[in-house]
Short mmCIF file of C-alpha atoms and ligand atoms in Angstrom, two decimals:
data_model
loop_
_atom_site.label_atom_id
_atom_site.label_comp_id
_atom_site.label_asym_id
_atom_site.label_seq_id
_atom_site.Cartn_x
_atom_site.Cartn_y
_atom_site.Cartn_z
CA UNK A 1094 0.00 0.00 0.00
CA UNK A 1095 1.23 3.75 -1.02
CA UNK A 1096 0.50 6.30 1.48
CA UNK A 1097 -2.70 7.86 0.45
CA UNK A 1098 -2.15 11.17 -0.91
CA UNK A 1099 -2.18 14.75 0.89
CA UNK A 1100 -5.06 16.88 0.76
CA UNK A 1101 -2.86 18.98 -1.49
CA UNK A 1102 -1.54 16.80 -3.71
CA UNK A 1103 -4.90 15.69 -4.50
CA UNK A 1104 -6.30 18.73 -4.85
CA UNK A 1105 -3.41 19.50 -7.44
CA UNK A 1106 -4.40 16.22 -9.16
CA UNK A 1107 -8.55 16.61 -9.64
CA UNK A 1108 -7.43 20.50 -10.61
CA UNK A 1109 -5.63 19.24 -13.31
CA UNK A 1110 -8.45 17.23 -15.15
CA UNK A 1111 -11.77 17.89 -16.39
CA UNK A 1112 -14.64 18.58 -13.29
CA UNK A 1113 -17.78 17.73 -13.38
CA UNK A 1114 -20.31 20.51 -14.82
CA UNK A 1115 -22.21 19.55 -12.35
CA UNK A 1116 -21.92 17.35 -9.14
CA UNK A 1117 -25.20 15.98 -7.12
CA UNK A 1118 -25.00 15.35 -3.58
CA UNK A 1119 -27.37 12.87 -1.55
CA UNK A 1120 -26.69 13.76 1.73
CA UNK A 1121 -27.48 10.63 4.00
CA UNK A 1122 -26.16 8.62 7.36
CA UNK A 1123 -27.04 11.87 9.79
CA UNK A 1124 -29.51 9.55 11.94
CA UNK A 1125 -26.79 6.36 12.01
CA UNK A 1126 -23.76 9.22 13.03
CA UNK A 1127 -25.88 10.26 15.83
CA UNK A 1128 -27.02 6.63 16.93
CA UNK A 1129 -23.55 5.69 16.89
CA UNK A 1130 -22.74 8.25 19.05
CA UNK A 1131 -25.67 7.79 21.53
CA UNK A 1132 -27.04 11.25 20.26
CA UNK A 1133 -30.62 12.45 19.23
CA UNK A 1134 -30.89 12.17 15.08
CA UNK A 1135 -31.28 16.02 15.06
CA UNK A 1136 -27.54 16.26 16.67
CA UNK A 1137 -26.62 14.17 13.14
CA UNK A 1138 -28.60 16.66 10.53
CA UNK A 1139 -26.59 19.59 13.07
CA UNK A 1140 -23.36 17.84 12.47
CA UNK A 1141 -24.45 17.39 8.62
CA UNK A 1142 -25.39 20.62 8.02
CA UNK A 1143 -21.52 21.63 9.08
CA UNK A 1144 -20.62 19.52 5.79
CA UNK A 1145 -23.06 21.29 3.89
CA UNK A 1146 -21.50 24.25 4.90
CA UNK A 1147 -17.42 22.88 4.01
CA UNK A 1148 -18.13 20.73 1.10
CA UNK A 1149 -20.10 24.27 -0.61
CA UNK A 1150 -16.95 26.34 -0.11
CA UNK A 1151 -14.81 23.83 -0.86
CA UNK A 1152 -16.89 22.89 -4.28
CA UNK A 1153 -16.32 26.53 -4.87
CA UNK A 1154 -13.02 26.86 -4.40
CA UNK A 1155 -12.63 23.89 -7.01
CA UNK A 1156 -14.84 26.06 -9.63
CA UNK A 1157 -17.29 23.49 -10.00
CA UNK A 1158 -19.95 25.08 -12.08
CA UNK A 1159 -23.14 23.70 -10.15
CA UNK A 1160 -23.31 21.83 -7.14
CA UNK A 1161 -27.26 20.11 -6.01
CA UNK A 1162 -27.44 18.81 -2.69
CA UNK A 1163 -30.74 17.08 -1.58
CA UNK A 1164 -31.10 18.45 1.27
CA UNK A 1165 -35.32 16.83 2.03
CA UNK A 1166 -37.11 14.77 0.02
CA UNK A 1167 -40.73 14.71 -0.50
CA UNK A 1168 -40.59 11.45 1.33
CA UNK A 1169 -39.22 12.91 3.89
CA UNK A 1170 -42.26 14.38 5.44
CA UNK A 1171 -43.36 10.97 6.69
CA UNK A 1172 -40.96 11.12 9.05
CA UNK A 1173 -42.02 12.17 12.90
CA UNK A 1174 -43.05 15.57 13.33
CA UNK A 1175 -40.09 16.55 15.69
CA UNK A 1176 -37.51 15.43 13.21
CA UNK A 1177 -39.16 17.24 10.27
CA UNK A 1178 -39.80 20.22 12.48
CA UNK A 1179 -35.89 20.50 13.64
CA UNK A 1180 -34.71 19.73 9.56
CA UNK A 1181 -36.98 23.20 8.88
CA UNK A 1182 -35.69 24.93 11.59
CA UNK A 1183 -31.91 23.94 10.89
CA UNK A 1184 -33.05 24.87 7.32
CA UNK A 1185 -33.74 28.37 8.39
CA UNK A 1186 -30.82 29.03 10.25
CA UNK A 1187 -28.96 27.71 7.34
CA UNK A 1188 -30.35 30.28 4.86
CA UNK A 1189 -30.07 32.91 7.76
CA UNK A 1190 -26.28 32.38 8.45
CA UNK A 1191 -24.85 31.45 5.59
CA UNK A 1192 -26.49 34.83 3.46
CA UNK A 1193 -22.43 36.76 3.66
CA UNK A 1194 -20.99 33.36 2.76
CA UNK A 1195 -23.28 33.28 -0.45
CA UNK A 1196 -23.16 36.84 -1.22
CA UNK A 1197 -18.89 37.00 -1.00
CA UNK A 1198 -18.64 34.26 -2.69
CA UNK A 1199 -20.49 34.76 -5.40
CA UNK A 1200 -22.56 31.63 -5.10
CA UNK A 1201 -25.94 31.62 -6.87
CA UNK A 1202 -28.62 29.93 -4.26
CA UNK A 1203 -31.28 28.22 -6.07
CA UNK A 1204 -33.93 25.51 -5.08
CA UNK A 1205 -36.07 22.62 -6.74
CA UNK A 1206 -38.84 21.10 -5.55
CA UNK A 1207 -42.55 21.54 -3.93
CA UNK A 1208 -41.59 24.60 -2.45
CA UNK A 1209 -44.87 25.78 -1.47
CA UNK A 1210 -44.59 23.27 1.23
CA UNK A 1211 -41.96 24.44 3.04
CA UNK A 1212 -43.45 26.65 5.99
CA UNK A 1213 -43.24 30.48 4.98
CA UNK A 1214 -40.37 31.44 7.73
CA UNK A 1215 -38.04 28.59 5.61
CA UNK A 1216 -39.42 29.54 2.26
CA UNK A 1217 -39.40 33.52 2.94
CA UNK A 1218 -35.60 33.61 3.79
CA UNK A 1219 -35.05 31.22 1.13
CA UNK A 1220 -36.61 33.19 -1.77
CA UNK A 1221 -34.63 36.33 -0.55
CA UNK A 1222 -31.41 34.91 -0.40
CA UNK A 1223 -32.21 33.46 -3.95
CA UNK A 1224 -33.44 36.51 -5.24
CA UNK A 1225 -30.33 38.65 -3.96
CA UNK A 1226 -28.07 36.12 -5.45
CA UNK A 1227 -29.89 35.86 -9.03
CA UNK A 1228 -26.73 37.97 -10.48
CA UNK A 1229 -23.85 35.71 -8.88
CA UNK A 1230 -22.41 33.32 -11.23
CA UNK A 1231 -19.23 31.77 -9.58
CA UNK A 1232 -21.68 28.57 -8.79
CA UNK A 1233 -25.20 27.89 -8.72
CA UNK A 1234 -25.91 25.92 -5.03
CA UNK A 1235 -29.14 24.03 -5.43
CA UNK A 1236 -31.34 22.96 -2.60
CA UNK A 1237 -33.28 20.19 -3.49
CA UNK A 1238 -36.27 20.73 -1.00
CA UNK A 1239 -39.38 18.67 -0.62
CA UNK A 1240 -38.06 17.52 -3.86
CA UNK A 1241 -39.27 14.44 -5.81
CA UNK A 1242 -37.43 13.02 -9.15
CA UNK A 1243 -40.93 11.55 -9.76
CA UNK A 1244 -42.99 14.37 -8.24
CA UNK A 1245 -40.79 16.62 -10.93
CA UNK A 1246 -41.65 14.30 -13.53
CA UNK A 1247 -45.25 14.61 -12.95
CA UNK A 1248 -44.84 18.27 -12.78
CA UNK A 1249 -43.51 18.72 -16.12
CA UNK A 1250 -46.09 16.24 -17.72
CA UNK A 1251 -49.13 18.41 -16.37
CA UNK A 1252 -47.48 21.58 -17.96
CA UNK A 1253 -46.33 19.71 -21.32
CA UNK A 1254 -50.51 18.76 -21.23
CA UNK A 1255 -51.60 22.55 -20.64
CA UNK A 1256 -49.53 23.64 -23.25
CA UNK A 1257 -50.67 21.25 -25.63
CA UNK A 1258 -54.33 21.94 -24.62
CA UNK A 1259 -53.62 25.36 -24.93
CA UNK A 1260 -52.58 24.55 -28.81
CA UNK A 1261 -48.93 26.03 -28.04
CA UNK A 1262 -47.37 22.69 -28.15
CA UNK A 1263 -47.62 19.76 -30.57
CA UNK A 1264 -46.86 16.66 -29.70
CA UNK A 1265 -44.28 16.15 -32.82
CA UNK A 1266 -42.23 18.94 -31.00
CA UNK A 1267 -41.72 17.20 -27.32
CA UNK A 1268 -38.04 15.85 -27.37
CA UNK A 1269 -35.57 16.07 -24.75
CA UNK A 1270 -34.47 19.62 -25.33
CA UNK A 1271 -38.91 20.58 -24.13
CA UNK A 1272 -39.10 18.06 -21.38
CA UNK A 1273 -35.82 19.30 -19.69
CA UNK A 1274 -37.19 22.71 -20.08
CA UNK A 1275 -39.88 22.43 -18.34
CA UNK A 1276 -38.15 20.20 -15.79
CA UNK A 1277 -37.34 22.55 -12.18
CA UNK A 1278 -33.57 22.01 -13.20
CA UNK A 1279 -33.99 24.02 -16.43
CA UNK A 1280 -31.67 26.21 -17.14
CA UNK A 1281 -28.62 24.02 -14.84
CA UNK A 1282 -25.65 22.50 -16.35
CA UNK A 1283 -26.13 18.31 -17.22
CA UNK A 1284 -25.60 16.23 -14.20
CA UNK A 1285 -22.39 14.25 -14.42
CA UNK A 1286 -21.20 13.06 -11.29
CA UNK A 1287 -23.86 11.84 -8.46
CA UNK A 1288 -22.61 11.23 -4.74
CA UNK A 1289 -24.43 8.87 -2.15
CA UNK A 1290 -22.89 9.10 0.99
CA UNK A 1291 -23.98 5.96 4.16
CA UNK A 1292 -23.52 2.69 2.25
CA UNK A 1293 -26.81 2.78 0.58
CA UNK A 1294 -27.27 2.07 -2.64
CA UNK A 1295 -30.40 3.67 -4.30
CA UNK A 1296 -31.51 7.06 -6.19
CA UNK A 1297 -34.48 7.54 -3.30
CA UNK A 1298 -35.82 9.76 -5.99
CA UNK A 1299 -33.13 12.31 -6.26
CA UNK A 1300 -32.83 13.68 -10.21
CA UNK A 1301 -34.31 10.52 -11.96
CA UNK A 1302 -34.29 11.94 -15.09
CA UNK A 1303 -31.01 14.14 -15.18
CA UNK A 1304 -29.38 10.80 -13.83
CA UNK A 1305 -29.50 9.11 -17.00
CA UNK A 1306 -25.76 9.50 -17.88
CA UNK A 1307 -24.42 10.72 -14.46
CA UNK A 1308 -21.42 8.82 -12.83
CA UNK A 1309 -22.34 7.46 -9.39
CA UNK A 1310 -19.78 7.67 -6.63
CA UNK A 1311 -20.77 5.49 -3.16
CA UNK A 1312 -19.06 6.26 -0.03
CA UNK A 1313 -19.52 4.18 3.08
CA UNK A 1314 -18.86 7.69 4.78
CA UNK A 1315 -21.84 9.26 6.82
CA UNK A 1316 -22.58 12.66 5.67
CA UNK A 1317 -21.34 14.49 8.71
CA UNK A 1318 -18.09 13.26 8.64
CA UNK A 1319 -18.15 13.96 4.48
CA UNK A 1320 -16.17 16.98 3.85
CA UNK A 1321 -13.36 18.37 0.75
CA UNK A 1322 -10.95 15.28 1.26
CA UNK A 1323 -14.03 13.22 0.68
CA UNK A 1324 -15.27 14.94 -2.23
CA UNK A 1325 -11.71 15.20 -3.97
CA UNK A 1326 -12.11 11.57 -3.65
CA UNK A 1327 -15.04 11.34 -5.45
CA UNK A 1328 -14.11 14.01 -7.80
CA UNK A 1329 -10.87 11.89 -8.82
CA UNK A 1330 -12.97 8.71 -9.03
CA UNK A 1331 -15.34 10.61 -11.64
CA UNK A 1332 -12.00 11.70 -13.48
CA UNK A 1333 -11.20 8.18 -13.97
CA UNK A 1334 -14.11 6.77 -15.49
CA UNK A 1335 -14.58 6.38 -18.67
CA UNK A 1336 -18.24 7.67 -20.10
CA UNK A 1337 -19.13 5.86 -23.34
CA UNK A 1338 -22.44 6.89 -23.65
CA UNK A 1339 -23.53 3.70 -25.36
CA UNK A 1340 -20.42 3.77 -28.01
CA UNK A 1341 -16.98 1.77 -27.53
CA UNK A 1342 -13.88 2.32 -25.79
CA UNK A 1343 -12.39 2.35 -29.54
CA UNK A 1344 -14.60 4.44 -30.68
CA UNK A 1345 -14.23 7.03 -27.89
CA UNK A 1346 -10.32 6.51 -28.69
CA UNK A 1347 -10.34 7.01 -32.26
CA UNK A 1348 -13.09 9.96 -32.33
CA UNK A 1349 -14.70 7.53 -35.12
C1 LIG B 1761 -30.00 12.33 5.68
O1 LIG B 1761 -29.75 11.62 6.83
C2 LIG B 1761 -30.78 13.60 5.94
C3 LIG B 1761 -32.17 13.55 5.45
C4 LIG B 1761 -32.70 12.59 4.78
C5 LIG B 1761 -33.00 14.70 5.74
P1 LIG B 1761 -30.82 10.59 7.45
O2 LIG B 1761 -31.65 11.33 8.42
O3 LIG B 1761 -31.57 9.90 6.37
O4 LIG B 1761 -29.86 9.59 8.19
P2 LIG B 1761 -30.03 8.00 8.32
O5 LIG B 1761 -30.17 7.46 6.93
O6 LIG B 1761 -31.25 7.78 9.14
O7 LIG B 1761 -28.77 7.56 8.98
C1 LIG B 1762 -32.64 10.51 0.76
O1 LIG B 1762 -32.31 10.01 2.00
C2 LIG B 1762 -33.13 11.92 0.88
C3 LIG B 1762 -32.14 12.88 1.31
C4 LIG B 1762 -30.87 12.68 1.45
C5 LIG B 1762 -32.64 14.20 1.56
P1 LIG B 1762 -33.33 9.08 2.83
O2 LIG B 1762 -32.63 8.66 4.05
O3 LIG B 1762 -34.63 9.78 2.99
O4 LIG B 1762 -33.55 7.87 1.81
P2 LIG B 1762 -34.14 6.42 2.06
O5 LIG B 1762 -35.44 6.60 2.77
O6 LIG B 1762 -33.17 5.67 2.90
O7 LIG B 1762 -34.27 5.81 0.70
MG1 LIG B 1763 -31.24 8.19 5.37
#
């Protein structure tokens, strides 16, 4: 076994290749960190939303173009009210604290999802910060709140039916470039690199469309213990693959 490689020197390696136009981040394993440490869940999504904080500045510091982090899924109301009540509050003071951060950097804050369920004091503080930002263009951060791959899907099928009842859209013209813009990430760069931290291996929902030709990078790693060594990691794994897109390795070699 080498030694694994300084922070540096891998930073100096993933800076040298290709990034990802855009990275998407499913944030899991707060619950297990806290259970492992004895701890109420809500100490976990605390802890996690540290990462959120680190892994956005360091993503930024990288120049990724566009970083999505699913943050709560539409599922994730099911869960007991307590928990769901803390995520919104922790939410909140998210948006609240991290406004300078956003605004010095540059960042773009943006969101996807059934927004009009988040309670106003989330989704007021929210929509300003997003709203102030519209003009930064260093990196768009997405929050993907209340959001649904599926719930998205069904979204942009009612409005591709309104149109079409309306007579402004004929069915001959629906192709990939009119369903992705009237998708909720319309206007964002293509999704090429997905991250699932916690072991598990599923989409839960997150981006099932925009998925279709993302690389996936699994970590074991619970999300508050995720941070820029961690997503250098994943960042170098993505710089290793090799994306075919349905052709051949030759092909891809010989630009036939
Ligand atoms: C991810 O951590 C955060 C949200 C889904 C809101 P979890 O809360 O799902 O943590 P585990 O999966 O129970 O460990
Ligand atoms: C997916 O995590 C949603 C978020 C990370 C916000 P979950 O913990 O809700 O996913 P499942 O329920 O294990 O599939
Ligand atoms: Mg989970």
């Amino acid at each position: 076994m080498t030694d694994p490689l300084s922070i540096d020197a891998l930073k100096a390696q993933v800076l040298a290749r290709p990034l990802p136009r855009h990275v998407g981040i499913i944030m899991d394993g707060n619950g297990r960190w806290a259970q492992l440490r004895g701890q109420e869940r809500l100490e976990g999504h605390r802890k996690g939303s540290d990462s959120v904080r680190n892994v956005t500045r360091a993503s930024r510091r990288l120049g990724l173009e566009a970083l999505t982090l699913y943050a709560f899924s539409a599922q994730n109301w099911q869960r007991p009210p307590a928990e769901v009540e803390g995520l919104m509050e922790l939410l909140r003071e998210y948006i609240v604290n991290e406004r300078a951060e956003i605004m010095d950097n540059g960042i773009r804050l943006h969101a996807i999802g059934q927004l009009d369920r988040i309670p106003p004091r989330v989704r007021e503080p929210l929509e300003e910060l997003r709203a102030l930002s519209a003009g930064n263009d260093k990196m768009t951060l997405t929050l993907a709140l209340s959001y649904g791959g599926r719930e998205e899907i069904v979204a942009m099928t009612q409005q591709i039916a309104r149109e079409a009842a309306a007579g402004t859209l004929k069915a001959d013209d629906i192709d990939f470039t009119a369903i992705e813009q009237r998708l909720w990430t319309q206007g964002l760069p293509p999704l090429e690199l997905v991250v699932r931290t916690s072991g598990e291996v599923r989409v839960s929902n997150f981006l099932l469309w925009q998925l279709a030709y993302a690389e996936l990078h699994l970590t074991e790693t619970l999300w508050p213990d995720f941070g820029e060594r961690e997503l250098l990691i994943a960042l170098d794994d993505f710089q290793r693959r090799e994306r075919r897109f349905g052709k051949t390795s030759t092909q891809l070699r010989t630009g036939a």
